[in-house]
Structure formats: C-alpha cells, structure tokens
C-alpha cells in the first residue's frame, strides 16, 4: 500500500525531523527544501525525506524578461541531478503548471527525457478533472506510460464536486492497470482514500497554502477570507476536516456538541477540548499557533494511523466519513453556528 507523508513548505530542520517522526516521511519544497535536504544528508538524517522542486510556481520566463549576454546561456537549474546526487527514493522533475486544455503542453511535459528514472510532476488546473478534459488527460497519461506526481491548482478545494472526484479516481485506475506510480502532492486528508485506492503516496500539507496550488481569489472572496483567517484553522478529528477556532468556539454553549473532543497527545495535556483554541482575534496568546500546529500534526497522524491499522481500512474510513458528515449536518440543522460544510470527498467519495 502507498504511504502518507507530510508536505512542508517554508520550514526549518526541526519541523522536518518532527514531521518525519510523526508521519514516517516528509516532502520538502523548492530551493529552500533542497538546502535542508543537503544539510540533512551531511548529518546523516536524510532518510524518509524527498523533494518537490515546485518549479511550477514560477512563471515561465519570457525571452524579453531575461538579461542575456551574447554567447552566454543561462541553463535552468538541474533539479533531477540535484535529487539523484542525494540518492532520494523518488526523483521528481522540476514540474510545470499545465493549464486546462493545453494538451500539447501536457504531452511535451510527459515526453521529456531524463538520465535517471523520474516521476513527472504535473501541476494540473483542477479543470482537467472536468467532463470536457478528463478524457484527454487520461489518454495522455496512457500514451506516455510514466510515473507521475500530480497536484492540483484551484482557488479553494480542487476536488470540490463528485464528478471531479470520479475523474480523479479514473486516474488512479489508470495507474493501477498500467502498474505505474501515481502520487498526489500537496493534498489534505483526501490523500488517504487515494492511497487506499492505489496511489503510491500522498503528501499532506498543514496550511491552506500547501494543501493545493492556490489560484487567485476574486476580490470579494479574498476579503471574506482575510476576515475569517484571523482565527486559526484547526483540524477537527471527529469532522475529518478543518474549522476556524472562533467558529468552534460558538459550540461552547453546547459543550462542543460532541465534535471538539481530541485525544491527541497535545490535547490530552490540555483537557482534550479544541474549544481552547477560540480566542479574541488579534489577541492570540503567545504559542497558541504552535500549539494548533502541533495538534494538527498529531491529530492527522493519529487518524491516519488508526485507519490504516484497522482490519479493513477502506471500511473504517467510510464509517468515519459518514459519521463526520452526519455530525456536521446535524449541528448545521440544529444550531446556527456557521460550521464550514464538509469537503466533497467526505460524502462524495463512493
Ligand atoms: Zn489534538
């Protein structure tokens, strides 16, 4: 079975060691990630660590933007050799953002030759999972017959509808049939059903910026987002997704309504209740963000471990998903607290 791991954006060496300890593996990002990987290699601590070059974040250079001197060419950084030199378990290509419908770009990215075996990084607009484009995406993967590392770009949640989830599952079936490795980078707990259905791996991010490749918001949505984000997002094990701490706080009147309980080691030391993270915006007590992050990591790792260790992980996950959705719905029906709706995969993943 595939592996779940942590995906870290900006981070320090101690974050990497801690997350490797909790999740068994860590994917680092970009040049800063490479620097950390090289350091870990020097001190003999590189096991369980790999890298997403994440070059898809950069705009393609226009010839007019480049300062060129006659006779001197500036070669793009050789990400593949840099990873091969470190002997990383998977070597990923630099990666390109493939805009929806650009089949030629997709084919070109999949056709490139490398001196060592690689997994081709594809940063796909979520629109590729739409009805009009999924056939050509699947066809290109079939024709190329290579290992791929997929991540999706969207303003919010790339897998936000049942048809998109079904389209993504088609890719998983292609990989299984073709005996190819397909891994999912920059995802959330959606990576778990993907791994249960044959993905070779899924790297989970702990912040909204590492759970998918973000696209710009509309101005109005951005305002609402900024107002809300003053209160930290907290992973709620019983809902299997994240909620704002101030929204959870509205459940205090009902003693947390049965969803704010957490038995991760961080919460166990503090009374088991996520309600404690609700504080006045702008007056976050020192250390609370670290404590939220600590809880998020522990709680996610615990949920994943419990499900994978059960006799029938798929059934266990389904049971918890149904439970989570029902809990969220009954709170929504009975109490006017404004919980975020469950993400589509919780009840849309068949
Ligand atoms: Zn906790």
PDB file of N, CA and C in Angstrom, residues 10 32 35 38-39 51 70 87 130 153 170 194 199 214 232 238 299 319 328:
ATOM      1  N   UNK A  10       7.573  26.384   3.611  1.00  0.00           N
ATOM      2  CA  UNK A  10       8.639  27.021   4.371  1.00  0.00           C
ATOM      3  C   UNK A  10       8.775  26.307   5.716  1.00  0.00           C
ATOM      4  N   UNK A  32      14.659  26.100  -1.031  1.00  0.00           N
ATOM      5  CA  UNK A  32      14.854  26.075   0.419  1.00  0.00           C
ATOM      6  C   UNK A  32      14.803  24.635   0.913  1.00  0.00           C
ATOM      7  N   UNK A  35      18.042  22.880   0.105  1.00  0.00           N
ATOM      8  CA  UNK A  35      19.105  23.259   1.040  1.00  0.00           C
ATOM      9  C   UNK A  35      19.004  22.436   2.328  1.00  0.00           C
ATOM     10  N   UNK A  38      20.099  18.868   1.675  1.00  0.00           N
ATOM     11  CA  UNK A  38      21.566  18.729   1.613  1.00  0.00           C
ATOM     12  C   UNK A  38      22.181  18.759   3.000  1.00  0.00           C
ATOM     13  N   UNK A  39      21.629  19.616   3.849  1.00  0.00           N
ATOM     14  CA  UNK A  39      22.113  19.659   5.228  1.00  0.00           C
ATOM     15  C   UNK A  39      21.863  18.313   5.923  1.00  0.00           C
ATOM     16  N   UNK A  51      11.746  15.456  -2.201  1.00  0.00           N
ATOM     17  CA  UNK A  51      11.661  16.857  -2.604  1.00  0.00           C
ATOM     18  C   UNK A  51      10.681  17.075  -3.760  1.00  0.00           C
ATOM     19  N   UNK A  70      25.572  38.081 -25.061  1.00  0.00           N
ATOM     20  CA  UNK A  70      25.865  37.283 -26.250  1.00  0.00           C
ATOM     21  C   UNK A  70      26.799  36.129 -25.896  1.00  0.00           C
ATOM     22  N   UNK A  87      20.559  10.815  -3.804  1.00  0.00           N
ATOM     23  CA  UNK A  87      20.060   9.444  -3.752  1.00  0.00           C
ATOM     24  C   UNK A  87      18.661   9.380  -3.124  1.00  0.00           C
ATOM     25  N   UNK A 130     -12.579  18.101 -15.212  1.00  0.00           N
ATOM     26  CA  UNK A 130     -13.933  18.361 -15.717  1.00  0.00           C
ATOM     27  C   UNK A 130     -14.258  17.445 -16.887  1.00  0.00           C
ATOM     28  N   UNK A 153      -4.253  22.635  -9.052  1.00  0.00           N
ATOM     29  CA  UNK A 153      -4.330  24.074  -8.794  1.00  0.00           C
ATOM     30  C   UNK A 153      -5.789  24.493  -8.782  1.00  0.00           C
ATOM     31  N   UNK A 170     -10.522   7.867 -11.850  1.00  0.00           N
ATOM     32  CA  UNK A 170     -10.162   7.265 -13.142  1.00  0.00           C
ATOM     33  C   UNK A 170      -8.648   7.253 -13.307  1.00  0.00           C
ATOM     34  N   UNK A 194      -7.194   8.116  -1.626  1.00  0.00           N
ATOM     35  CA  UNK A 194      -6.401   7.924  -2.851  1.00  0.00           C
ATOM     36  C   UNK A 194      -5.383   6.800  -2.646  1.00  0.00           C
ATOM     37  N   UNK A 199      -2.943   4.871  -5.025  1.00  0.00           N
ATOM     38  CA  UNK A 199      -1.906   5.897  -5.178  1.00  0.00           C
ATOM     39  C   UNK A 199      -0.665   5.443  -4.415  1.00  0.00           C
ATOM     40  N   UNK A 214      -2.511  27.197  -4.888  1.00  0.00           N
ATOM     41  CA  UNK A 214      -3.560  28.212  -4.846  1.00  0.00           C
ATOM     42  C   UNK A 214      -3.613  29.055  -6.104  1.00  0.00           C
ATOM     43  N   UNK A 232      -7.312  30.891  13.916  1.00  0.00           N
ATOM     44  CA  UNK A 232      -6.597  29.787  13.252  1.00  0.00           C
ATOM     45  C   UNK A 232      -7.518  28.654  12.799  1.00  0.00           C
ATOM     46  N   UNK A 238     -13.038  14.570  14.642  1.00  0.00           N
ATOM     47  CA  UNK A 238     -14.373  13.974  14.514  1.00  0.00           C
ATOM     48  C   UNK A 238     -15.126  14.462  13.280  1.00  0.00           C
ATOM     49  N   UNK A 299      -2.974  15.061  15.437  1.00  0.00           N
ATOM     50  CA  UNK A 299      -4.332  14.543  15.227  1.00  0.00           C
ATOM     51  C   UNK A 299      -4.440  13.899  13.849  1.00  0.00           C
ATOM     52  N   UNK A 319     -16.789   4.522   7.367  1.00  0.00           N
ATOM     53  CA  UNK A 319     -17.564   4.665   8.600  1.00  0.00           C
ATOM     54  C   UNK A 319     -17.309   6.047   9.226  1.00  0.00           C
ATOM     55  N   UNK A 328     -21.663  16.908  11.302  1.00  0.00           N
ATOM     56  CA  UNK A 328     -21.657  18.276  10.779  1.00  0.00           C
ATOM     57  C   UNK A 328     -23.056  18.715  10.383  1.00  0.00           C
TER      58      UNK A 328
END
